[in-house]
Coordinates of C-alpha atoms in Angstrom, one line a residue:
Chain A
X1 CA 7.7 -27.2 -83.5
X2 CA 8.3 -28.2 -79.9
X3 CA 6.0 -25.5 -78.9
X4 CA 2.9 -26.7 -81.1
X5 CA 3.6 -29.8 -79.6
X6 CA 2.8 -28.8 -76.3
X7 CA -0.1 -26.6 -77.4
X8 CA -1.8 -29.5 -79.1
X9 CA -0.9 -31.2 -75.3
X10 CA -2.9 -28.7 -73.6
X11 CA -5.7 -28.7 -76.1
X12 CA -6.3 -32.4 -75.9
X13 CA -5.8 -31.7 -71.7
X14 CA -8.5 -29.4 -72.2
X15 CA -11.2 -31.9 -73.5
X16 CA -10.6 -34.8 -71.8
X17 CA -13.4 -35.0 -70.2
X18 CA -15.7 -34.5 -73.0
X19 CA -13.0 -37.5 -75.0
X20 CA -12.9 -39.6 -72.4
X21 CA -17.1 -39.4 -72.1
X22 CA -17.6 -40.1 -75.9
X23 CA -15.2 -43.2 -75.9
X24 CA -16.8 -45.0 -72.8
X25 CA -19.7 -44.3 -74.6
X26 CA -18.8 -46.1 -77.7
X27 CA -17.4 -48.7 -75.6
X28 CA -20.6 -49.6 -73.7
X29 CA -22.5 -49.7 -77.2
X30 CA -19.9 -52.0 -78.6
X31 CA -20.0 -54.4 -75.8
X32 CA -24.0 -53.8 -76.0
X33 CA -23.3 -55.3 -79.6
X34 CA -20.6 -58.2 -78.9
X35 CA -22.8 -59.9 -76.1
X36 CA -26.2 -59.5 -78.4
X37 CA -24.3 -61.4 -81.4
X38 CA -22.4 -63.8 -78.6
X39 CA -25.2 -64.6 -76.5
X40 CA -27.5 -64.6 -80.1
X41 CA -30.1 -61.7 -78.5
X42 CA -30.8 -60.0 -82.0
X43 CA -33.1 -57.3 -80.3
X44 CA -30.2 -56.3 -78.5
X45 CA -27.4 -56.7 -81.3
X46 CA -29.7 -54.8 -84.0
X47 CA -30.3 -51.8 -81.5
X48 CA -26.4 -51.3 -80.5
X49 CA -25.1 -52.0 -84.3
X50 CA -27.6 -49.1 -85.2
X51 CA -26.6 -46.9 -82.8
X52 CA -22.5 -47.6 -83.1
X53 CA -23.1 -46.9 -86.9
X54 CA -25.0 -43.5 -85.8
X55 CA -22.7 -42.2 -83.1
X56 CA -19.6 -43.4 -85.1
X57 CA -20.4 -41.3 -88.1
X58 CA -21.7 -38.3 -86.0
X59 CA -18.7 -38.0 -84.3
X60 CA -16.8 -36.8 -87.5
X61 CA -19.5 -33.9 -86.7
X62 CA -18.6 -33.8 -83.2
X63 CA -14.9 -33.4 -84.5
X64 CA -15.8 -30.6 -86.5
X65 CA -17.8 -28.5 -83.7
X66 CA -14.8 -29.7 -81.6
X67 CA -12.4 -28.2 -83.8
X68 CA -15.0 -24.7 -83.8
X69 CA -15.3 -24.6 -80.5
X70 CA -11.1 -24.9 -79.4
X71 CA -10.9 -22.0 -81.7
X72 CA -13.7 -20.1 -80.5
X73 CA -12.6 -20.3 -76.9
X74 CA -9.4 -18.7 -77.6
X75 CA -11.3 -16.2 -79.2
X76 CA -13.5 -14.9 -77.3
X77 CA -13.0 -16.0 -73.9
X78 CA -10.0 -14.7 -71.5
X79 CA -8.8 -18.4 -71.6
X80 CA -7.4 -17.4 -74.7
X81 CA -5.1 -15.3 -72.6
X82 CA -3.1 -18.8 -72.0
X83 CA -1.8 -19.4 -75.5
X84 CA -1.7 -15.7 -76.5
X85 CA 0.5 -14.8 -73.5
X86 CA 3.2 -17.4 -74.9
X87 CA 6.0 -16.6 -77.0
X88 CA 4.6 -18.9 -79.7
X89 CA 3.3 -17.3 -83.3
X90 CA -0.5 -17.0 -83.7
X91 CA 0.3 -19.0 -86.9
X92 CA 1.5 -22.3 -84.5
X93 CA -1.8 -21.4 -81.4
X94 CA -3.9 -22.1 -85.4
X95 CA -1.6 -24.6 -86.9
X96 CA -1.8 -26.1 -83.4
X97 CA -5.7 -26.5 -83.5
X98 CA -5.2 -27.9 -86.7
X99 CA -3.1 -30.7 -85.4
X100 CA -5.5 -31.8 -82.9
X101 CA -8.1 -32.2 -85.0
X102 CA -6.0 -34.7 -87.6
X103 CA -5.5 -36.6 -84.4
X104 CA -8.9 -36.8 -83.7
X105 CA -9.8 -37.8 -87.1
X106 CA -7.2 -40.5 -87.2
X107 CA -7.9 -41.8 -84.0
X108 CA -11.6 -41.3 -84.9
X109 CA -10.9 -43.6 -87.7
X110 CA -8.8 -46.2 -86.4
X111 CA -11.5 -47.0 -84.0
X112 CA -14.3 -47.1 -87.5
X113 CA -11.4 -50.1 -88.6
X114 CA -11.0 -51.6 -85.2
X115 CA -14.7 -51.5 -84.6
X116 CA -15.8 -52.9 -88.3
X117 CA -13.5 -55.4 -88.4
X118 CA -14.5 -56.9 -84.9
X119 CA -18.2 -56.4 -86.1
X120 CA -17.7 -57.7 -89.5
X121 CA -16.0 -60.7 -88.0
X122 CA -19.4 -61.5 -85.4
X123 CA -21.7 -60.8 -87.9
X124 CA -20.0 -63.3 -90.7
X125 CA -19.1 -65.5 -88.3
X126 CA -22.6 -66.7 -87.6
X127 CA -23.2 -67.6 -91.1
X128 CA -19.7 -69.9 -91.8
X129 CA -18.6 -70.9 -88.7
X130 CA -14.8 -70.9 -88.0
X131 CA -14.3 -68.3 -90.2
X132 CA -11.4 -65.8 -89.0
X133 CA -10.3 -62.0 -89.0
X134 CA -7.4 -63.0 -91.1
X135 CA -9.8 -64.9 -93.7
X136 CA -12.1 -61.5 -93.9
X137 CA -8.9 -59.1 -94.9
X138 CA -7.7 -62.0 -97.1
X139 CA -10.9 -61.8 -99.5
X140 CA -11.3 -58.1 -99.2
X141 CA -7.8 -57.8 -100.0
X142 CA -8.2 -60.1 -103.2
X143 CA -11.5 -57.6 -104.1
X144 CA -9.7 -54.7 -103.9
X145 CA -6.5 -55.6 -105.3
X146 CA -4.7 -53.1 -107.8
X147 CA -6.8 -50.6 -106.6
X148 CA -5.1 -49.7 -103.2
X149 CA -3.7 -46.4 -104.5
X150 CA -6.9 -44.8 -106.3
X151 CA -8.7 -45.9 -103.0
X152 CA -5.5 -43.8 -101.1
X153 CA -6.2 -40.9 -103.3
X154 CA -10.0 -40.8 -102.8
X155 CA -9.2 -40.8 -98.8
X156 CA -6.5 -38.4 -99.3
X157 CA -9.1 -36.0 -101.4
X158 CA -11.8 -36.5 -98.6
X159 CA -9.4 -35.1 -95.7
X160 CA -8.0 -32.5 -97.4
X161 CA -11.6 -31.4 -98.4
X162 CA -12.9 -32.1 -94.8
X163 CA -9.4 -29.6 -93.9
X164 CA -10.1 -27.5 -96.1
X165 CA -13.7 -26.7 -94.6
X166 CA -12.4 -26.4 -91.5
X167 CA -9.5 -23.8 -92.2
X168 CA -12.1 -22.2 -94.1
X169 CA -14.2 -21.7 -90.8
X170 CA -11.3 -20.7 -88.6
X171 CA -10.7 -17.9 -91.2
X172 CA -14.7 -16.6 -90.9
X173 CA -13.9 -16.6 -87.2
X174 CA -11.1 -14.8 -87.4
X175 CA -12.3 -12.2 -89.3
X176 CA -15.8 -12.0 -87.2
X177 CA -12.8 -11.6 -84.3
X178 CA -10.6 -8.8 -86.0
X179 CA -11.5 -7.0 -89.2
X180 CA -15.4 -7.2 -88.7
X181 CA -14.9 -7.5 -84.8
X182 CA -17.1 -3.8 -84.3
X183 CA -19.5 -5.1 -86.9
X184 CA -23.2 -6.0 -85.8
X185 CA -23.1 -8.1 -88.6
X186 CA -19.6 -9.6 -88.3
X187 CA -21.6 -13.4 -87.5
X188 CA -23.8 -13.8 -90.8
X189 CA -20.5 -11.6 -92.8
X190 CA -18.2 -14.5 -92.0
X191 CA -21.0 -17.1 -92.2
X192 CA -21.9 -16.2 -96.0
X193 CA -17.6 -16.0 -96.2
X194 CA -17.6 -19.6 -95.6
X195 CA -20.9 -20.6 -97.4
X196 CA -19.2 -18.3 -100.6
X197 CA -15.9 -20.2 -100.6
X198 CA -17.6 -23.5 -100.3
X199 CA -19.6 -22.7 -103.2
X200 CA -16.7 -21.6 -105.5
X201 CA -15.0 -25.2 -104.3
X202 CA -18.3 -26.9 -104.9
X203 CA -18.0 -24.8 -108.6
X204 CA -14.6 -25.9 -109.3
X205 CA -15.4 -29.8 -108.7
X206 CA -18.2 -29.8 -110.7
X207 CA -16.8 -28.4 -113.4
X208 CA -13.6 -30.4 -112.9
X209 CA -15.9 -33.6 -112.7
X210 CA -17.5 -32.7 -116.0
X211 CA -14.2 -31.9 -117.7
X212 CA -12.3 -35.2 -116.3
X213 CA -15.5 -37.2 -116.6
X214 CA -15.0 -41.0 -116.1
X215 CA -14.4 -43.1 -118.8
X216 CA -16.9 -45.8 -117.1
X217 CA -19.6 -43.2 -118.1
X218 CA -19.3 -44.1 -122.1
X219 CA -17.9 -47.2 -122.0
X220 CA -19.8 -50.2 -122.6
X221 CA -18.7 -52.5 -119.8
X222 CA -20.0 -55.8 -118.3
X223 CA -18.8 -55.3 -114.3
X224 CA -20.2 -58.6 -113.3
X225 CA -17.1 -60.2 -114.7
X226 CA -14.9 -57.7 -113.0
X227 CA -13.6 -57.9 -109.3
X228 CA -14.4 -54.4 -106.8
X229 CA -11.0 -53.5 -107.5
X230 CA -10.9 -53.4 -111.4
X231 CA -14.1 -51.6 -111.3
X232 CA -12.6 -49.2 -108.7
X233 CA -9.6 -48.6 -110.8
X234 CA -12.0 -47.4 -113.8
X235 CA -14.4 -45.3 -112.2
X236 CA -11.4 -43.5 -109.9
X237 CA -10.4 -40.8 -112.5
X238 CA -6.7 -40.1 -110.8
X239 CA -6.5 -36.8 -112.7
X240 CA -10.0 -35.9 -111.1
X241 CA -8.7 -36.5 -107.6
X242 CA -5.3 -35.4 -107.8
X243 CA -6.8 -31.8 -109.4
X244 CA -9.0 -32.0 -105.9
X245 CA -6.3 -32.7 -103.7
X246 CA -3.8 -29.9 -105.2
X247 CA -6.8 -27.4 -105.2
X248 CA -7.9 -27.8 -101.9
X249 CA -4.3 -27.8 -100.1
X250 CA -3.3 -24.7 -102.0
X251 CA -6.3 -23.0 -101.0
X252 CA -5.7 -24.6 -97.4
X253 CA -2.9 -22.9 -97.2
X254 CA -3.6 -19.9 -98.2
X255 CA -6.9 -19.5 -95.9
X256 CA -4.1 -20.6 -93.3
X257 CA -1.7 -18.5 -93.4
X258 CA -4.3 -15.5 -93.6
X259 CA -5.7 -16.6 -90.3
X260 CA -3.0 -16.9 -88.7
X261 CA -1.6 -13.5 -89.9
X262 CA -5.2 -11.9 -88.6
X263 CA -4.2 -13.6 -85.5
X264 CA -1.4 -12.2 -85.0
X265 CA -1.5 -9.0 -86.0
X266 CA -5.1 -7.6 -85.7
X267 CA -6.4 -9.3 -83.1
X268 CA -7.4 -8.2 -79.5
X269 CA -8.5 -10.0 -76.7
Chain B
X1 CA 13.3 -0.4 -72.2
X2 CA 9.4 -0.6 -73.3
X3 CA 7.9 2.2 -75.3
X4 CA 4.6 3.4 -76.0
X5 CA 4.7 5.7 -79.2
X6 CA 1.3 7.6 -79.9
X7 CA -1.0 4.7 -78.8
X8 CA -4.7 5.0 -79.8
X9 CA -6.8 2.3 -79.2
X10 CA -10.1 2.7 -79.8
X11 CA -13.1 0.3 -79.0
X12 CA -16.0 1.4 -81.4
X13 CA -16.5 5.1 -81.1
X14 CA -14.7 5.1 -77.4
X15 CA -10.8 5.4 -77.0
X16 CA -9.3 3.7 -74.6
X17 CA -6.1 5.1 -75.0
X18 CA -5.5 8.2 -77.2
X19 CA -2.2 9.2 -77.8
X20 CA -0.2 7.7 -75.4
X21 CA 3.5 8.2 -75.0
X22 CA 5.7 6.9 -72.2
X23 CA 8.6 4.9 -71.5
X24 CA 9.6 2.5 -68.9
X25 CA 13.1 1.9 -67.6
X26 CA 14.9 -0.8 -66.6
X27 CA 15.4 -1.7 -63.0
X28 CA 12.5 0.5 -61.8
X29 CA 9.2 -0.4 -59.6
X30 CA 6.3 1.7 -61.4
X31 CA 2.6 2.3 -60.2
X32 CA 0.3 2.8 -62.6
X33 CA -2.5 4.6 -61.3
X34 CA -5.6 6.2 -62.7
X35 CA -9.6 5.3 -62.2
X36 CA -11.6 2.3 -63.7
X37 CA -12.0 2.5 -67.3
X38 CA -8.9 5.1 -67.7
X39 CA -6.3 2.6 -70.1
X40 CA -4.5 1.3 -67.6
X41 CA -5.6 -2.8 -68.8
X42 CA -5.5 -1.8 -72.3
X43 CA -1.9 -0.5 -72.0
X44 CA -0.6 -3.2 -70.1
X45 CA -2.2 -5.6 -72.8
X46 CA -0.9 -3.8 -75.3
X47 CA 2.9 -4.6 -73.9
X48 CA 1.7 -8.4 -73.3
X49 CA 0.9 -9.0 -76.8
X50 CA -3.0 -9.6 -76.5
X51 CA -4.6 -6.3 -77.2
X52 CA -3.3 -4.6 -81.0
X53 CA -3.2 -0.5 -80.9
X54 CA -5.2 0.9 -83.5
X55 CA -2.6 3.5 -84.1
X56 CA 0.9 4.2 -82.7
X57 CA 3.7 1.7 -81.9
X58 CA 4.7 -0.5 -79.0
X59 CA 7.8 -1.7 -78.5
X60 CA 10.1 -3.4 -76.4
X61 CA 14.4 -2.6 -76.1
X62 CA 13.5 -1.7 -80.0
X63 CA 11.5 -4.6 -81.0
X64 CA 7.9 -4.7 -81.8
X65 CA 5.7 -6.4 -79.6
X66 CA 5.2 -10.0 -80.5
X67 CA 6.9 -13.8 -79.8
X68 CA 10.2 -12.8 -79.4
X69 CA 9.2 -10.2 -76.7
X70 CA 6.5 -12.5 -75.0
X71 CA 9.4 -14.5 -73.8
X72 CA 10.6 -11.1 -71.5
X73 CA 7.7 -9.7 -70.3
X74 CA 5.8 -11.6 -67.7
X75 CA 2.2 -10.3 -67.0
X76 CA -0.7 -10.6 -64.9
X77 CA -4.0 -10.0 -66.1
X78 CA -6.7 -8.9 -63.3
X79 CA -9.4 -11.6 -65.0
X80 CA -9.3 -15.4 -64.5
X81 CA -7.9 -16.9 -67.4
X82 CA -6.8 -20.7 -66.8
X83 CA -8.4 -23.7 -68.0
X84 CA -11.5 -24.8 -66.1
X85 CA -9.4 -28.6 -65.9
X86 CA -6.2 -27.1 -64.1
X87 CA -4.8 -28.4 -60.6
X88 CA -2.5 -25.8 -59.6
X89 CA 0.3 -28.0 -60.2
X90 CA -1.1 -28.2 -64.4
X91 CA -0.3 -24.4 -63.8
X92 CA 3.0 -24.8 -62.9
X93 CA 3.3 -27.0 -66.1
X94 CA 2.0 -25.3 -68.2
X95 CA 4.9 -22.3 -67.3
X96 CA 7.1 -24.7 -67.5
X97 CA 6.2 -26.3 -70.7
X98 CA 6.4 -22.4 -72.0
X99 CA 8.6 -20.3 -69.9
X100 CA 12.2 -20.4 -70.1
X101 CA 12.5 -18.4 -67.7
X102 CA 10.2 -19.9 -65.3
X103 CA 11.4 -21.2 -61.5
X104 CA 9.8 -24.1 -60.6
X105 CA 11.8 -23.5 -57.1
X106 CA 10.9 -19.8 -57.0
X107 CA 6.7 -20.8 -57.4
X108 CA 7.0 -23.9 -54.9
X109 CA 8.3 -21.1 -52.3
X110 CA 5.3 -18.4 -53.2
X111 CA 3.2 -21.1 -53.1
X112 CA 4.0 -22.3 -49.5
X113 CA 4.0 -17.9 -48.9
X114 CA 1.0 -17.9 -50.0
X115 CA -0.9 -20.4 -48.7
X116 CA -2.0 -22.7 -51.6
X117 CA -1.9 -26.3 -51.9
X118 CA -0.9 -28.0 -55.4
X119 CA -4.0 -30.2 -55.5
X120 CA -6.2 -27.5 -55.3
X121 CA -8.3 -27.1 -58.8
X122 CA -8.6 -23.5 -60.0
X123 CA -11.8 -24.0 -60.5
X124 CA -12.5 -23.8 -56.8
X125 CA -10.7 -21.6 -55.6
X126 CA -11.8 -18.0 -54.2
X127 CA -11.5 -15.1 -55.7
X128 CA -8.3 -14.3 -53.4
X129 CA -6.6 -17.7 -54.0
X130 CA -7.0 -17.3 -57.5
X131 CA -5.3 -13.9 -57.4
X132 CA -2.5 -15.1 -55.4
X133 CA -2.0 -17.9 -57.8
X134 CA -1.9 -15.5 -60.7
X135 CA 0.4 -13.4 -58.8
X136 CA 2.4 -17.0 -57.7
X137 CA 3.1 -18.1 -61.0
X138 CA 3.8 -14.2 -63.0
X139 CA 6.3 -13.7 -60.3
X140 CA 8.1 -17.3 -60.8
X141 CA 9.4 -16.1 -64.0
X142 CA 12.5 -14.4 -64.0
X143 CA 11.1 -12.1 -66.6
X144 CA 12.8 -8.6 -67.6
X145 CA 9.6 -6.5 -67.3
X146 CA 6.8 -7.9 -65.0
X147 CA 3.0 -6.2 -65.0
X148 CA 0.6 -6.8 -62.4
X149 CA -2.9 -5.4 -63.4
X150 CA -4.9 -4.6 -60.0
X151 CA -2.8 -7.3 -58.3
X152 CA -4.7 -6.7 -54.9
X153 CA -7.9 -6.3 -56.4
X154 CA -10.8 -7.9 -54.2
X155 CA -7.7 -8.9 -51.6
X156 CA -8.5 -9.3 -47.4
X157 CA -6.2 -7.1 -46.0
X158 CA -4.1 -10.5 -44.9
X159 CA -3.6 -11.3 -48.4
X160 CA -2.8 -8.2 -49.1
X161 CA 0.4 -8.1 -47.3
X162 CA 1.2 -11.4 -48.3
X163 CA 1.0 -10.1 -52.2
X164 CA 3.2 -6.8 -51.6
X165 CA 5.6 -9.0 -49.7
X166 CA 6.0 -11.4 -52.6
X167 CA 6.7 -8.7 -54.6
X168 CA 8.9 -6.9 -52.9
X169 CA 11.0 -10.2 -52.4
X170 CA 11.0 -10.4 -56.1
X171 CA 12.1 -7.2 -57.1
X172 CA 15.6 -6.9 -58.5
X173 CA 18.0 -4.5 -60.3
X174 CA 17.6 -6.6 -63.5
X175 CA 13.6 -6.3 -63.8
X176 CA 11.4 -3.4 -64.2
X177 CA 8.2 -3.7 -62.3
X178 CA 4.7 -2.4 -63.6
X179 CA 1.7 -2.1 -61.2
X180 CA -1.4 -1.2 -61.9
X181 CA -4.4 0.1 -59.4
X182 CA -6.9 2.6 -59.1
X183 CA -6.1 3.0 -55.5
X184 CA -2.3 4.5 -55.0
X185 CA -2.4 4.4 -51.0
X186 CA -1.4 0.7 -51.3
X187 CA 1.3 0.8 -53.7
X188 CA 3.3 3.7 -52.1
X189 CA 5.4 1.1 -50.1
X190 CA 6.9 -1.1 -52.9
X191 CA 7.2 1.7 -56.1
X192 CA 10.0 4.1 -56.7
X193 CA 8.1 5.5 -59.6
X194 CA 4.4 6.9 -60.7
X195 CA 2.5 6.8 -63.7
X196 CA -1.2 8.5 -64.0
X197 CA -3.1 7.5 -66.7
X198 CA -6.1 10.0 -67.1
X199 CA -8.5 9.4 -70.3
X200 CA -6.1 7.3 -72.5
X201 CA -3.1 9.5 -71.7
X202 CA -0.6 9.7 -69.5
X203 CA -1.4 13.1 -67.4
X204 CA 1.7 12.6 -64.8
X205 CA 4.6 11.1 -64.6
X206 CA 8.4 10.6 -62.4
X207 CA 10.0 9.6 -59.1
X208 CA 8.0 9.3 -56.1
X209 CA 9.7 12.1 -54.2
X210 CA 10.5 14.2 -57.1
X211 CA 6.6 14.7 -57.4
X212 CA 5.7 14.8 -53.4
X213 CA 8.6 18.0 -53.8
X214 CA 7.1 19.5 -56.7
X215 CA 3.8 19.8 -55.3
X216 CA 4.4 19.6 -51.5
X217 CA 1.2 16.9 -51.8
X218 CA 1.5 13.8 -50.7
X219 CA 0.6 11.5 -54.3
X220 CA -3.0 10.5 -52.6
X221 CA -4.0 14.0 -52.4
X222 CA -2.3 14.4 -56.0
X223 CA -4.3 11.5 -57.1
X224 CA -7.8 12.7 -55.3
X225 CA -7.3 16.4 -56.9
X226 CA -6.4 15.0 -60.8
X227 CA -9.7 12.8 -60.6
X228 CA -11.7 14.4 -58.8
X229 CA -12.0 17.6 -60.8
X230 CA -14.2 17.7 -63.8
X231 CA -11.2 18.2 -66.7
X232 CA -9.0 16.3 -64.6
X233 CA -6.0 18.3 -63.4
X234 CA -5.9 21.9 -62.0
X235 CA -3.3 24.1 -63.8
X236 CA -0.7 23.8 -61.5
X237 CA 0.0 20.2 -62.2
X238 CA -0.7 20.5 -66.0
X239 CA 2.5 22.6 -65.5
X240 CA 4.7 19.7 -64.2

């Protein structure tokens, strides 16, 4: 484990640039969007809240192309001669690229919180003066309430889907590298490898969806007496979600451990 | 020590090794000679863990190449390979970080041999600084088995001396030395030992003198008759 560690370590190293380039950026647009709504220009407020909510959610994107691209390196250039040279498993170099992307995601969104509440805060503040950050949680906490855990699950599904498609790519590119590596067509072979196990997940949910299908669907409710949360907690089906969440680790795991067998046992540098 | 049992490695419809058997002692300083494009990269990849033989098995004192074996066998490769972000001193890290067996001492000293300042990026440095860093930071491990592929490749003369002094200083009875280079004249100081690789295959092999006796040549003029004929090697030394 110490060893992943320090791999994650040099992969972060490795883009810091690139990190350090997107976060000023960010920066800049959110202090772009504090003095608009402190000094009341809306022209400039409207333009930078725009653009943080754009370059906010297309950095998941840039997290995923990240996460292709550490891979990738290792791959197919002689930079990959760094990690491979160490006496460290293939399966850790992969699990390793794995980790860095979590972090990424999670620092990714703690700055979506950190940013939304601050923005949320401006924003409401202009209509009830005096309002405070503490006031905002308070009432979203009372909306929400009893439904913390479906909302958990839901999150929990999203990552390990978002996971899943990304162990799913390192395996196309491992094959491309190894088993298909003398193949003209090795690209589009491990391209319709990840488009075919994306479909066959796609399948799955569907039919899961239509099997497990939510009880809001036939019942005869009136929501407008209902709080977020309650109507939350009856349109999460738990069974739905936790069925996702199983699926999608198991086959996570299994796409896993077949890349990081290809690593280390078929491939050549 | 290591072992190469019936190697083939083949690269599309080319072979850059084809049946290769040899083994390497313990102890011993061997040059590994033989033109461009002969096997000599692929074999010493194949020993380091980042190239996989098509057929035949590798191994080293028994085990199969892999993790466990990465962590005794220090090597070179002749291409560029660090991070484009790297100071020197991120190099020395980085062995650190990885190599138990890595002197932090031992590449401060080859450093200061060799010339090159910590703050220097890799980056930016020629294509002789880089070499001697490569050579700097392979030679700081106190590795069992150490392999040098074209170590004075694209060298000045000056840095050449500087790179077979290094390794002379770091030879010991406890390490076996592997050098590779399509040019022997500049090995025949530092190795006790020669290896010719001729078309994926190892077409001569034993102790310096043993060979100069066998074939009253010297091993330049071995070398210049092996590759210089059309199949190779003239009868005589097929007969070793």
């Amino acid at each position: 484990m110490k060893n992943v560690m320090k791999l994650v370590k040099y992969d972060l190293l490795k883009s810091k640039s690139v990190m350090i380039f997107s976060f000023i950026g960010i920066v800049i647009i959110e202090a772009a969007f504090i003095i608009g709504q402190l000094l009341d220009i809306s022209f400039l407020s409207t333009l930078s809240g725009v653009l943080l909510f754009i370059l906010l959610f297309a950095s998941f994107f840039a997290v995923l192309i990240y996460s292709i691209h550490i891979f990738n390196m290792d791959l197919s250039k002689k930079q990959g001669y760094l990690p491979f040279l160490t006496p460290t498993s293939a399966y850790k170099i992969v699990g390793a690229k794995l980790i860095t992307t979590l972090i990424i995601t999670v620092a990714l969104i703690v700055l979506i919180i950190l940013y939304g509440s601050l923005d949320t805060y401006l924003i409401a503040r202009d209509s009830e003066p005096g309002i405070s950050i503490g006031y905002i949680f308070k009432v979203i906490g009372e909306e929400l309430d009893g439904s913390w855990g479906p909302i958990g699950m839901m999150a929990l599904s999203y990552v390990s889907i978002w996971f899943n498609n990304i162990v799913c790519i390192y395996l196309a590119m491992a094959l491309a590298a190894t088993l298909l590596g003398e193949s003209k067509l090795k690209g589009l072979v491990s391209f319709g490898l990840w488009i075919g196990i994306n479909a066959i997940m796609g399948g799955i949910s569907l039919l899961l969806t239509f099997i497990f299908k939510s009880d809001m669907m036939s019942a005869n409710l009136d929501t407008s007496t209902m709080t977020t949360g309650e109507i939350l907690n009856f349109s999460f089906n738990n069974s739905l979600i936790v069925i996702t969440i199983v699926l999608n680790v198991i086959l996570g795991v299994i796409m896993y451990f077949v890349t990081g067998w290809l690593a280390e046992k078929k491939l050549s540098l | 020590m290591l072992q190469f049992e019936n190697i083939v490695k083949g690269y599309g419809s080319k072979k850059a090794l084809n049946g290769l058997n040899i083994s390497f002692e313990r102890g011993k300083v061997y040059a590994l000679v033989g033109p461009n494009g002969s096997g000599k990269s692929t074999m010493m990849k194949i020993a380091a863990g980042l190239v996989k033989p098509t057929t035949g098995r590798c191994t080293y004192e028994g085990v199969p190449i892999g993790p466990s074996t990465k962590s005794k066998i220090s090597y070179m490769s002749t291409e560029p390979f660090y991070y484009d972000y790297m100071k020197i001193r991120d190099v020395e890290k980085y062995y650190y970080d990885f190599y138990s067996d890595f002197s932090t001492d031992k590449f401060k000293d080859l450093l200061k041999f060799m010339e090159l300042e910590e703050d220097l990026k890799v980056k930016s440095l020629s294509s002789g600084m880089a070499a001697k860093l490569k050579i700097a930071a392979t030679l700081s491990r106190n590795a069992e088995m150490i392999m040098l592929d074209e170590p004075l490749n694209g060298i000045d003369l000056i840095g050449r001396d500087q790179i077979i002094n290094a390794v002379i200083k770091a030879t010991n009875p406890n390490s076996s030395f592997i050098i590779s280079s399509h040019l022997f004249d500049e090995l025949e100081t530092i190795v006790d030992n020669v290896v010719m690789i001729k078309k994926g295959a190892v077409a001569l092999e034993g102790e310096l003198e043993t060979i100069r006796e066998k074939h009253q040549k010297s091993i330049s003029d071995l070398y210049r008759e092996m590759y210089s004929t059309e199949d190779g090697l003239s009868s005589d030394i097929w007969g070793k």
